[in-house]
Short mmCIF file of C-alpha atoms and ligand atoms in Angstrom, two decimals:
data_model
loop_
_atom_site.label_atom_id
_atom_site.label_comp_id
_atom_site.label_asym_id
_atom_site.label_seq_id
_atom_site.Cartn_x
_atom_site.Cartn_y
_atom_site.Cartn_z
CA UNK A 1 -3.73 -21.42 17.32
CA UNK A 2 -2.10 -22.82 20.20
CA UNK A 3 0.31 -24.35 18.33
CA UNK A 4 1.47 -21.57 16.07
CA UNK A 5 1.61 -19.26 19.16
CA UNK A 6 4.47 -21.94 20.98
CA UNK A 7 6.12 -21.62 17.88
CA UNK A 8 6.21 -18.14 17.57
CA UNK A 9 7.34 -17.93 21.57
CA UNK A 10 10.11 -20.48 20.31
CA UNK A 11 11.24 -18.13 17.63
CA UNK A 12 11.55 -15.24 19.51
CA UNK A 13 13.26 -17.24 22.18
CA UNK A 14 16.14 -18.12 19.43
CA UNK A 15 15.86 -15.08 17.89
CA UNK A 16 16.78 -12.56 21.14
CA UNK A 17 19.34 -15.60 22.40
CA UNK A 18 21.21 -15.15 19.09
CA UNK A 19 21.52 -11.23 19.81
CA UNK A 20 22.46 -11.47 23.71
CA UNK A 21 21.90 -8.01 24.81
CA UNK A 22 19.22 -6.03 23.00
CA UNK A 23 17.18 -3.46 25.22
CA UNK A 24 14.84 -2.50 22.70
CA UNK A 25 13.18 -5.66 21.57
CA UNK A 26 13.24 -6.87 25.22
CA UNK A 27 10.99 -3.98 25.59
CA UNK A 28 8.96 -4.19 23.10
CA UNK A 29 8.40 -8.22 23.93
CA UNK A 30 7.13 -7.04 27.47
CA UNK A 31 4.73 -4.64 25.77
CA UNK A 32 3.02 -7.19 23.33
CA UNK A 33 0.58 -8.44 25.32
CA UNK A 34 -0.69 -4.18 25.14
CA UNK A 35 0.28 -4.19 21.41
CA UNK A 36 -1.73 -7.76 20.74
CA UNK A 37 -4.70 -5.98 22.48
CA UNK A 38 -4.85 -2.61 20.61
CA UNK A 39 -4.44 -4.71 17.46
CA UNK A 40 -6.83 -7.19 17.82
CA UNK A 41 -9.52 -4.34 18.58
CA UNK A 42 -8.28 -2.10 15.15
CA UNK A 43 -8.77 -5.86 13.39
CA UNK A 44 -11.99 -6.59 14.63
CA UNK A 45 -13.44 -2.54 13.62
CA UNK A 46 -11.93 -1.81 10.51
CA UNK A 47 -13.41 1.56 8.57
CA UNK A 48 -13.32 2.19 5.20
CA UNK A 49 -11.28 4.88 3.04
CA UNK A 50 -11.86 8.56 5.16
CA UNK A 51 -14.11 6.87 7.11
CA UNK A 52 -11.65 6.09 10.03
CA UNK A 53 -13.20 8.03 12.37
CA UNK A 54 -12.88 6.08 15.73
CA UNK A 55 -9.45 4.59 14.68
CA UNK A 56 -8.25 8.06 14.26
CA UNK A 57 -9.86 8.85 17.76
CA UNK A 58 -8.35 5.98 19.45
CA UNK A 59 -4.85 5.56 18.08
CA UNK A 60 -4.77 10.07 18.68
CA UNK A 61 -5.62 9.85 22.40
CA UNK A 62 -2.91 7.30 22.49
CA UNK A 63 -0.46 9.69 21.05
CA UNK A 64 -1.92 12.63 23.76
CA UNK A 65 -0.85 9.74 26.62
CA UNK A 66 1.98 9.85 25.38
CA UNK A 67 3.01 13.84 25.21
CA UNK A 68 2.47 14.24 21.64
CA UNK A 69 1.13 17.53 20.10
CA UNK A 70 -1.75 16.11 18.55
CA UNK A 71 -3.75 17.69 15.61
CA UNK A 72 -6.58 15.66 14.14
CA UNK A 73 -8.98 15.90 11.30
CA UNK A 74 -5.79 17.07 8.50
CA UNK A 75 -6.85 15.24 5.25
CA UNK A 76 -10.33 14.70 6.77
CA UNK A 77 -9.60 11.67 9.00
CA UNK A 78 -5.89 12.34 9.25
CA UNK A 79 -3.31 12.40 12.64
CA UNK A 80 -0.52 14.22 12.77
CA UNK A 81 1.51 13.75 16.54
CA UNK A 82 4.44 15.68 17.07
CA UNK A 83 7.24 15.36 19.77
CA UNK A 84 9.71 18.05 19.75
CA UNK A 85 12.87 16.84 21.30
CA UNK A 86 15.54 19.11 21.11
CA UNK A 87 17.45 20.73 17.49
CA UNK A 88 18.01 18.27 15.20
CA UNK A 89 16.41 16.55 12.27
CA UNK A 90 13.18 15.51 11.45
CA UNK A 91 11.87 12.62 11.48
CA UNK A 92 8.53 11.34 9.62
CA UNK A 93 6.78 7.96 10.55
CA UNK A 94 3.52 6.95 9.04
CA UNK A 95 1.10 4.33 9.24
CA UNK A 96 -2.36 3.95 6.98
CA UNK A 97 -6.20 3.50 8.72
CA UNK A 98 -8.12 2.43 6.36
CA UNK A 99 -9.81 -1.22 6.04
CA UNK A 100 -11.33 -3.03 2.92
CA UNK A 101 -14.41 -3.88 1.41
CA UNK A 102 -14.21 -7.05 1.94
CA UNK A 103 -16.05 -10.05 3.85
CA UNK A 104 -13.74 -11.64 6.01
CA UNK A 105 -13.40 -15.22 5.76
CA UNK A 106 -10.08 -16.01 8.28
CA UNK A 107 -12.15 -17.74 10.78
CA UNK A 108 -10.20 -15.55 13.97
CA UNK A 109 -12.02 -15.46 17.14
CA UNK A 110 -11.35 -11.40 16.31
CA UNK A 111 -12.10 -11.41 13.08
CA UNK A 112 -14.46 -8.73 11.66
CA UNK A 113 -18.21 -9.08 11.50
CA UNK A 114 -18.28 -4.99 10.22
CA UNK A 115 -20.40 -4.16 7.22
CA UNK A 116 -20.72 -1.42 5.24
CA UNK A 117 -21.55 0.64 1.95
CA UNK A 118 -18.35 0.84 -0.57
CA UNK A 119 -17.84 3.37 -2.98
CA UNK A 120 -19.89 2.15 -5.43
CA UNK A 121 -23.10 2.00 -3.32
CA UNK A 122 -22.91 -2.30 -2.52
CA UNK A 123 -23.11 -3.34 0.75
CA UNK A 124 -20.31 -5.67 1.91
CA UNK A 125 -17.94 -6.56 4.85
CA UNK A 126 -15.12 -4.94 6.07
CA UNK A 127 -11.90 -5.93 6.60
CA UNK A 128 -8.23 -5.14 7.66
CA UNK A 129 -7.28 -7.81 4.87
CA UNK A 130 -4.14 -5.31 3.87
CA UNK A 131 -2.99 -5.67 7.15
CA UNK A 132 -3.00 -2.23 7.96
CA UNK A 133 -3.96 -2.77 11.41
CA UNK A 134 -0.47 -4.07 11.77
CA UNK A 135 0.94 -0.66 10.45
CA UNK A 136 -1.30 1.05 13.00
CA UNK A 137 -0.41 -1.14 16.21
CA UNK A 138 3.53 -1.15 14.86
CA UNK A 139 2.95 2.78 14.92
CA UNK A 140 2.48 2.73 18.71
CA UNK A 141 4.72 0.95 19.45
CA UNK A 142 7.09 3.22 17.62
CA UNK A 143 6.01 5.95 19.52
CA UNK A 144 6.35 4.13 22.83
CA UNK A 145 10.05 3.86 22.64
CA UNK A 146 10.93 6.49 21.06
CA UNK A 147 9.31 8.17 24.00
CA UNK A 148 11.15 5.88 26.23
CA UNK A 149 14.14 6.38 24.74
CA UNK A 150 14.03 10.19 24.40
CA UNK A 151 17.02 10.98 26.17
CA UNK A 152 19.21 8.92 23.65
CA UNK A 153 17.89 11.46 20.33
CA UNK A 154 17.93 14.86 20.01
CA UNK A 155 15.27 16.41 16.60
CA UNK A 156 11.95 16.17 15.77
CA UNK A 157 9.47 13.31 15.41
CA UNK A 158 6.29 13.81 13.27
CA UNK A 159 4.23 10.68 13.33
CA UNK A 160 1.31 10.48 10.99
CA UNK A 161 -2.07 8.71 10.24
CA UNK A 162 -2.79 8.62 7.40
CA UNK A 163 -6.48 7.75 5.53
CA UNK A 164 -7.73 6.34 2.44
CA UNK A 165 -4.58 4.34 1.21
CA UNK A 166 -6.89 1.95 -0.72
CA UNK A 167 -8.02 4.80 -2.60
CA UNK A 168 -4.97 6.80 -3.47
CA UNK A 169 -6.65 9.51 -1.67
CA UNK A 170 -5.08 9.60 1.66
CA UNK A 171 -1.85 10.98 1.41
CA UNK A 172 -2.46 13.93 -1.27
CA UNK A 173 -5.64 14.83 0.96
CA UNK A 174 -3.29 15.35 4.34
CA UNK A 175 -0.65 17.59 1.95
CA UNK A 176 -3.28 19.74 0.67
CA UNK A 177 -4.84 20.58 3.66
CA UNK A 178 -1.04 21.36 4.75
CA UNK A 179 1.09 18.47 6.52
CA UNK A 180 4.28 20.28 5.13
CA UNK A 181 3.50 24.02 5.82
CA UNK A 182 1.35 23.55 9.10
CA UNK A 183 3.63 21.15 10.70
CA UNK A 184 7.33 20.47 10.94
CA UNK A 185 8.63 19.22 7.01
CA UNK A 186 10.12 15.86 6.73
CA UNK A 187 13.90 15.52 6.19
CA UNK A 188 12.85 11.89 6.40
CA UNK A 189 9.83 10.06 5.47
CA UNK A 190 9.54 6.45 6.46
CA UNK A 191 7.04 3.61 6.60
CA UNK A 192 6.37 -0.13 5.96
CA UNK A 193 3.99 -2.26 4.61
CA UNK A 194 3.35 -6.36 5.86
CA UNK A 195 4.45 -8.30 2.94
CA UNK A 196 2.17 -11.44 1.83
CA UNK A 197 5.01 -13.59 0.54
CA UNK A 198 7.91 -13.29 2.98
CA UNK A 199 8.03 -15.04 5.69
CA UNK A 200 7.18 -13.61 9.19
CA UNK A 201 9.92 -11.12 10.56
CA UNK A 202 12.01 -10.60 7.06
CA UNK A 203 12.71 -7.30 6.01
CA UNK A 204 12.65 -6.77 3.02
CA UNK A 205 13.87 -3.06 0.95
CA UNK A 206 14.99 -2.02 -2.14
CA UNK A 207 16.61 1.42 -3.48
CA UNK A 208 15.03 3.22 -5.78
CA UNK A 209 11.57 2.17 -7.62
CA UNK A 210 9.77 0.47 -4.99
CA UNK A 211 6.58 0.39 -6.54
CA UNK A 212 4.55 1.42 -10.14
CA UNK A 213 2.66 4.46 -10.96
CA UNK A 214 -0.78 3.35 -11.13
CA UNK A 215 -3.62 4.64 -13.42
CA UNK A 216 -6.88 3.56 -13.97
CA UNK A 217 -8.26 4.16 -17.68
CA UNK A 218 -12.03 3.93 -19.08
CA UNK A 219 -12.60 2.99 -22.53
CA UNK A 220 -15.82 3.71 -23.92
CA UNK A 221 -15.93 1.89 -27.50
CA UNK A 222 -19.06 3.22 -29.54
CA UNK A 223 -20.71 1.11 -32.71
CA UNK A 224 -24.01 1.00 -33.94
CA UNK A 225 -26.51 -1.32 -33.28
CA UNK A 226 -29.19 -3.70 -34.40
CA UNK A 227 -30.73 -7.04 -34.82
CA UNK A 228 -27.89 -10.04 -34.21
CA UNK A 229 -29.35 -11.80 -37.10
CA UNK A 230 -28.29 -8.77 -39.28
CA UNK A 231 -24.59 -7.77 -38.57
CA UNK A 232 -24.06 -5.85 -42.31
CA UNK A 233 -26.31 -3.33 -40.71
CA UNK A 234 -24.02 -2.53 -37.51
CA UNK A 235 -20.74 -1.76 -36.01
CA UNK A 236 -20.64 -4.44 -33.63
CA UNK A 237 -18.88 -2.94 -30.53
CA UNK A 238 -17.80 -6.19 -28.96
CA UNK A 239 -15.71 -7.38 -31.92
CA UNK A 240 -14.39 -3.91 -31.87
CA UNK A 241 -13.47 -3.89 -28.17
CA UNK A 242 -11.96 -7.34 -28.39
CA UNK A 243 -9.55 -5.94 -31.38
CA UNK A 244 -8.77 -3.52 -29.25
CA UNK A 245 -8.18 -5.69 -26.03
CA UNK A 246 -5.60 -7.34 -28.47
CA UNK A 247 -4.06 -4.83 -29.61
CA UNK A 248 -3.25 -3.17 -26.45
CA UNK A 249 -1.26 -6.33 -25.52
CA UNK A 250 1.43 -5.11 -28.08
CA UNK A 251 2.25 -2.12 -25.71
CA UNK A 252 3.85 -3.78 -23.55
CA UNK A 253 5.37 -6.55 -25.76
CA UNK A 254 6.36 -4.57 -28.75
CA UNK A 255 6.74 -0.57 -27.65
CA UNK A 256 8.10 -0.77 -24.29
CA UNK A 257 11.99 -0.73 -24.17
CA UNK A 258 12.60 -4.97 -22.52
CA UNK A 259 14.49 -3.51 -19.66
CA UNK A 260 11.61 -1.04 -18.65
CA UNK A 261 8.68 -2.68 -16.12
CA UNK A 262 5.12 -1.88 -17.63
CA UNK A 263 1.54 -3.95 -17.17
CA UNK A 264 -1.37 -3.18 -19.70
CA UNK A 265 -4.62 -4.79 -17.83
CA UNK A 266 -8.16 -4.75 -18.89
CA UNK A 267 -9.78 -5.86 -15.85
CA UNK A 268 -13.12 -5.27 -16.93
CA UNK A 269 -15.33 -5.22 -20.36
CA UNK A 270 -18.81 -4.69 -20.45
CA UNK A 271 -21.61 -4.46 -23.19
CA UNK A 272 -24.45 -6.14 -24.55
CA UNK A 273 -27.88 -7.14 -22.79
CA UNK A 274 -29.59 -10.23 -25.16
CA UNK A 275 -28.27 -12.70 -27.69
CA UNK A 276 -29.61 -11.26 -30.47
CA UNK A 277 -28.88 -7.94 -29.67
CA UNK A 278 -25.99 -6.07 -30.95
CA UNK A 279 -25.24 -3.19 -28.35
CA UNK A 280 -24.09 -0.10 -29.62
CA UNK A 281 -21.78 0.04 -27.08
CA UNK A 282 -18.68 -1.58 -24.47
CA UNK A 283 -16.87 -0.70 -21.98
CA UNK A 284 -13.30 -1.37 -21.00
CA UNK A 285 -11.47 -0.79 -17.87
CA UNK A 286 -7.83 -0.85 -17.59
CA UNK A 287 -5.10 -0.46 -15.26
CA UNK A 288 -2.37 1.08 -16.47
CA UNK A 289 1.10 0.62 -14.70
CA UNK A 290 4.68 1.75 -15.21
CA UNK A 291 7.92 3.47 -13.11
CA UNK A 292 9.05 6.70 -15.63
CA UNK A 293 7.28 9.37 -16.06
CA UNK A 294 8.03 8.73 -20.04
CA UNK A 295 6.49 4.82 -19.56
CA UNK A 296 3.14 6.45 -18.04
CA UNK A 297 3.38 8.74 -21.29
CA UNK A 298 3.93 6.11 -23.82
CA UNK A 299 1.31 3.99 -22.55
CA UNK A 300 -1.56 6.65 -21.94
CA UNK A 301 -0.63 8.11 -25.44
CA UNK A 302 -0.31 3.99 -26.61
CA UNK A 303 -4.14 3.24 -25.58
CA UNK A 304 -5.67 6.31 -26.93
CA UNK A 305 -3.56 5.75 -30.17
CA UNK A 306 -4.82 2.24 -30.44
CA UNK A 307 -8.36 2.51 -29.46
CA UNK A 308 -8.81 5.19 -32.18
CA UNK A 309 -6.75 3.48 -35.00
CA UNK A 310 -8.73 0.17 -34.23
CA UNK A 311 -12.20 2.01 -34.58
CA UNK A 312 -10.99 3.54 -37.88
CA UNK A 313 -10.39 0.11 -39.22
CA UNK A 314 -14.20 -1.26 -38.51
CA UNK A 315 -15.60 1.70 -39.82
CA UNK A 316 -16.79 3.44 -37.37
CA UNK A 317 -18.60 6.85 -38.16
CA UNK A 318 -16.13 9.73 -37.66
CA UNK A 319 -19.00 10.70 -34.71
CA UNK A 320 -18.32 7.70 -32.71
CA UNK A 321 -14.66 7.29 -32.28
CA UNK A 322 -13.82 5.65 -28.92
CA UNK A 323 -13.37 8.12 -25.76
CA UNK A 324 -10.58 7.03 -23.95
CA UNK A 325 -10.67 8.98 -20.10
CA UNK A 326 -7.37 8.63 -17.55
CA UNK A 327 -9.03 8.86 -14.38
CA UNK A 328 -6.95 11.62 -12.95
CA UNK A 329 -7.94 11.65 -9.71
CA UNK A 330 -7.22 7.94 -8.61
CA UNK A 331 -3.97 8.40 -10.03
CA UNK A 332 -1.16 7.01 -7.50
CA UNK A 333 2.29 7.86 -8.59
CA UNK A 334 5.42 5.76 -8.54
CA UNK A 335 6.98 5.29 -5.33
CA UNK A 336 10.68 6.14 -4.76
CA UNK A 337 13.22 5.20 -2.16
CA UNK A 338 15.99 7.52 -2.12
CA UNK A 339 19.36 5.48 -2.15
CA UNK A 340 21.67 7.43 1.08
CA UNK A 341 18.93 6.99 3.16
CA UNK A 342 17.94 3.38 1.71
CA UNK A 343 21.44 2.19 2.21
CA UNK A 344 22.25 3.79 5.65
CA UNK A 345 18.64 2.13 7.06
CA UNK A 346 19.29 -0.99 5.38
CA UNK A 347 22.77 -1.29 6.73
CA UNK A 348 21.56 -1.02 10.42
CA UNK A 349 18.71 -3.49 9.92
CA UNK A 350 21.20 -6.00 8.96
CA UNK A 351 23.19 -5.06 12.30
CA UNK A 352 20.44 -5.15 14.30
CA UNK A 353 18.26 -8.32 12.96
CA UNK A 354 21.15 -10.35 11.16
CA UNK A 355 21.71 -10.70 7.31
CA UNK A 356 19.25 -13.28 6.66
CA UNK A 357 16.49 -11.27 8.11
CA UNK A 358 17.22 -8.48 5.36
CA UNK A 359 16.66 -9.20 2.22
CA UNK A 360 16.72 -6.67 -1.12
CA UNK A 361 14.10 -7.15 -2.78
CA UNK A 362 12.72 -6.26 -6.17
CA UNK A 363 10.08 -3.75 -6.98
CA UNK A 364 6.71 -4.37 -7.45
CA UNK A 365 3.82 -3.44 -9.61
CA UNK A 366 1.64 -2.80 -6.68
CA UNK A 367 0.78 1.39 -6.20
CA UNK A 368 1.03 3.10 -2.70
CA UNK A 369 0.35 6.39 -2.36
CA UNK A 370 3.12 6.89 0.57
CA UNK A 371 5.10 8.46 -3.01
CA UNK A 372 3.45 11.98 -2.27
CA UNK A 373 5.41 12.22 0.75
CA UNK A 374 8.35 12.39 -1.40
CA UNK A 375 7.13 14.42 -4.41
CA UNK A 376 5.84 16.92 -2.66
CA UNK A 377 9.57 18.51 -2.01
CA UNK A 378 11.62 15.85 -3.48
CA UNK A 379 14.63 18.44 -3.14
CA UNK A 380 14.65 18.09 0.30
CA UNK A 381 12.78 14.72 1.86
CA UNK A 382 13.99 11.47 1.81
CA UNK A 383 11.99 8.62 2.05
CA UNK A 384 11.45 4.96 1.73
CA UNK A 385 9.24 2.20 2.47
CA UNK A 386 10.01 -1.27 3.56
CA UNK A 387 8.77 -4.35 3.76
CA UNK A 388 7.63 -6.95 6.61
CA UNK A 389 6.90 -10.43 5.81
CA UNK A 390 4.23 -11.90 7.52
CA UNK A 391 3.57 -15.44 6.92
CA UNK A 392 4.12 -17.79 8.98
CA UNK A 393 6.99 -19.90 8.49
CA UNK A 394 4.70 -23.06 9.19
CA UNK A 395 2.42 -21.95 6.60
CA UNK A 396 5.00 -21.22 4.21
CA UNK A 397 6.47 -24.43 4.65
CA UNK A 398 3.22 -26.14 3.97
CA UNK A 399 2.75 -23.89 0.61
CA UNK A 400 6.45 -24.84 -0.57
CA UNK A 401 5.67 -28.28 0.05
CA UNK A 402 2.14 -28.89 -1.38
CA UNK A 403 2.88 -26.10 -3.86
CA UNK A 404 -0.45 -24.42 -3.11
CA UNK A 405 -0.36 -20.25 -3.12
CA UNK A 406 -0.94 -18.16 -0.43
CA UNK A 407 -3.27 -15.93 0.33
CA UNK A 408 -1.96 -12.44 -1.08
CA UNK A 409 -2.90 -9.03 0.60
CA UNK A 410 -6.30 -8.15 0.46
CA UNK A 411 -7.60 -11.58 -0.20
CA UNK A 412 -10.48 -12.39 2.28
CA UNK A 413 -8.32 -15.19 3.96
CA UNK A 414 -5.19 -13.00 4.84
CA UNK A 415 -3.54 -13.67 8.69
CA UNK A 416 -0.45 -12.22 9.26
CA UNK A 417 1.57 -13.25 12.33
CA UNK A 418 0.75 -9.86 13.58
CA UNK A 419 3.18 -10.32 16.44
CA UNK A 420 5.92 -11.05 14.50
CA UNK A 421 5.13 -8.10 12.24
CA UNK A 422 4.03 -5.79 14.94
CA UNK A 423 7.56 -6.23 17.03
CA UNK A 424 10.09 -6.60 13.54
CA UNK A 425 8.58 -3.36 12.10
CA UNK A 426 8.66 -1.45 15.37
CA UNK A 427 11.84 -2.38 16.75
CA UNK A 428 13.14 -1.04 12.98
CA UNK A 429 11.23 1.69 12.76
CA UNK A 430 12.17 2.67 16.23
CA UNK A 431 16.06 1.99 15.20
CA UNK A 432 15.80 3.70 12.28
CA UNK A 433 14.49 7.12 13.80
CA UNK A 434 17.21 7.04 16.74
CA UNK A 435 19.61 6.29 14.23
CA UNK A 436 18.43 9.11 11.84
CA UNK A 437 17.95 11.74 14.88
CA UNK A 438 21.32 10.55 16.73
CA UNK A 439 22.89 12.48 19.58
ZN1 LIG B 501 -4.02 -2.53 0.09
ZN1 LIG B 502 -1.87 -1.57 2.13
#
């Protein structure tokens, strides 16, 4: 720890000597020590999805400190702050509460001994291990300077909390109960997310698709069963699911256009309770990822089209066809950065932190639900989301060299270098809102 924390002070040292006069991170170096102690406490009591009751409490009193107009509760756990400073644009920052189920296994003198019941009723840890603790502490910080800084902007800033991420939940749940028509409507939407396989203090964006549109898919494959010993007398389920596990592999290899990103995955399959028992029925889970709207289509229509033809080629009774259900409701769509604003925020980050600190990137598979932002009046919001690395440059020397992987987000081992995370996204975030909200 020791160690890695010289380092870090070494860094920075080379890092602000290389840009001689810079106000802003020199301010937001002096306020770490604050920052390291907010974020250490958010690490250490993570809450689940719309369960992030006293982060919500704490991080909104900080925002009251500060002179915000402070609303909680929107979207159940929501925050929404607002600082009206003068005409001008506005400006929408936003972080995500919510923890994971997940026992933590990092080891941290801070690490989190929380436990809880997930979703599906099992008791198990808790942890920050998407590093949205970083988002939350980055978030003050942001709101510090701008506040400090309020004389050099002139608009209005809407800084949000947002719940239930993890779940896809969060950010439809804060629209509905009216973030757009009870509070000021985005011009500009922007946020970031730590990034498991840059290295500490990178930036990293891209324009347009940032990430997939995510569905989740249950597959309920019906036979008939009987005795093992006497398979002429069944439809055997299993070897019918596994046809169809096969088959769906061809959606992606032989439907999709090449040039168009798409992921078929069965994550789960299910049936069967003896040896000598054929089930009458298994279950597949899948999720289901793509950019277009016509991808999504294609695939949904793919699995259903595949599932059914499959069953009509064992045999199965017309009564028994598979039932194929899109899970509607954990649906995350596809998340877009617009390009002017993408290019014009992208442009001062290389300014500000040098061009080998800002890197494009490509898109991801991943889902984040910071999308709805933008649907919800894609006429008239911009948006994107950016990337911080935060591994450790010692630690991703060490992978490169003993070609071992890294812990990705949510694994159970996951330590960012918070600091550098903490002070990269909030000087940029801080940037980008002057910048955006200019005198
Ligand atoms: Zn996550
Ligand atoms: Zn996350």
């Amino acid at each position: 720890m020791r160690t890695k924390l010289l380092m870090a002070a070494a860094l920075l040292a080379t890092a602000s000597h290389a840009h001689a006069a810079n106000p802003l991170r020199d301010a937001i170096a002096k306020d770490m020590p604050s920052l390291i102690e907010i974020y250490r406490d958010l690490h250490a009591n993570p809450e689940l999805s719309f369960e992030e009751v006293k982060t919500a409490a704490k991080l909104a009193a900080e925002a009251k400190r500060l002179g915000f107009q402070v609303t909680e509760g929107v979207g159940k756990t929501g925050v929404v702050a607002v600082l009206k400073n003068g005409a001008g644009p506005t400006v929408m920052i936003r972080a995500d509460m919510d923890g994971l189920p997940v026992i933590e296994q990092t080891g941290l003198p801070y690490a989190s001994k929380v436990r809880g019941v997930s979703k599906s009723g099992t008791e198990t840890g808790i942890m920050h291990a998407c590093g949205h603790d970083t988002h939350m502490t980055a978030w003050v910080s942001t709101a510090r300077q701008l506040v400090a800084n309020k004389d050099k902007w002139s608009g209005t800033l809407v800084m949000i909390l947002q719940p239930a991420e993890e779940i896809g939940a969060g950010a439809k749940a804060m629209l509905d109960d009216g973030l757009y028509t009870r509070f000021p409507k985005p011009d500009y939407a922007i946020a970031f997310h730590d990034a498991a396989q840059f290295p500490a203090g990178t930036i990293g964006y891209q324009s347009g698709w940032a990430l997939a549109n995510v569905d989740s898919v249950d597959i309920k494959v019906k036979g008939v069963g009987g005795h093992g010993a006497y398979p002429h007398t069944t439809k055997d389920p299993i070897v019918l699911a596994s046809r169809i596990v096969t088959a769906l592999q061809t959606l992606v290899s032989r439907e999709v256009d090449p040039q168009d990103a798409a992921v078929v995955t069965v994550g789960s399959f299910h049936a069967g309770a003896k040896h000598n028992i054929i089930s009458d029925e298994a279950t597949l889970l899948l999720t289901v990822r793509s950019y277009s709207d016509e991808t999504r289509k294609l695939l949904l229509d793919g699995i259903r089209r595949i599932a059914k033809g499959e069953a009509i080629a064992a045999g199965v009774p017309e009564d028994r066809m598979p039932v194929v259900s899109v899970n509607e409701a954990e649906f995350t769509p596809a998340t877009f950065n617009t390009s002017p604003l993408t290019e014009r925020v992208a442009s001062l980050f290389k300014k500000q932190f040098g061009e080998q600190r800002v890197i494009e990137t490509k898109p991801v598979m991943g889902g984040e639900d910071f999308s709805r932002f933008y649907l919800a009046d894609k006429a008239n919001v911009q948006s994107m989301i950016f990337w911080v690395g935060g591994v450790p440059q010692a630690e991703m020397e060490a992978a490169a060299k003993s070609g071992k992987p890294l812990p990705s987000l949510h694994s159970p081992y996951w330590v960012p270098d918070a600091e550098k995370v903490i002070a990269t996204a909030s000087e940029a975030l801080t940037l980008a809102a002057m910048d955006l909200m200019k005198k």
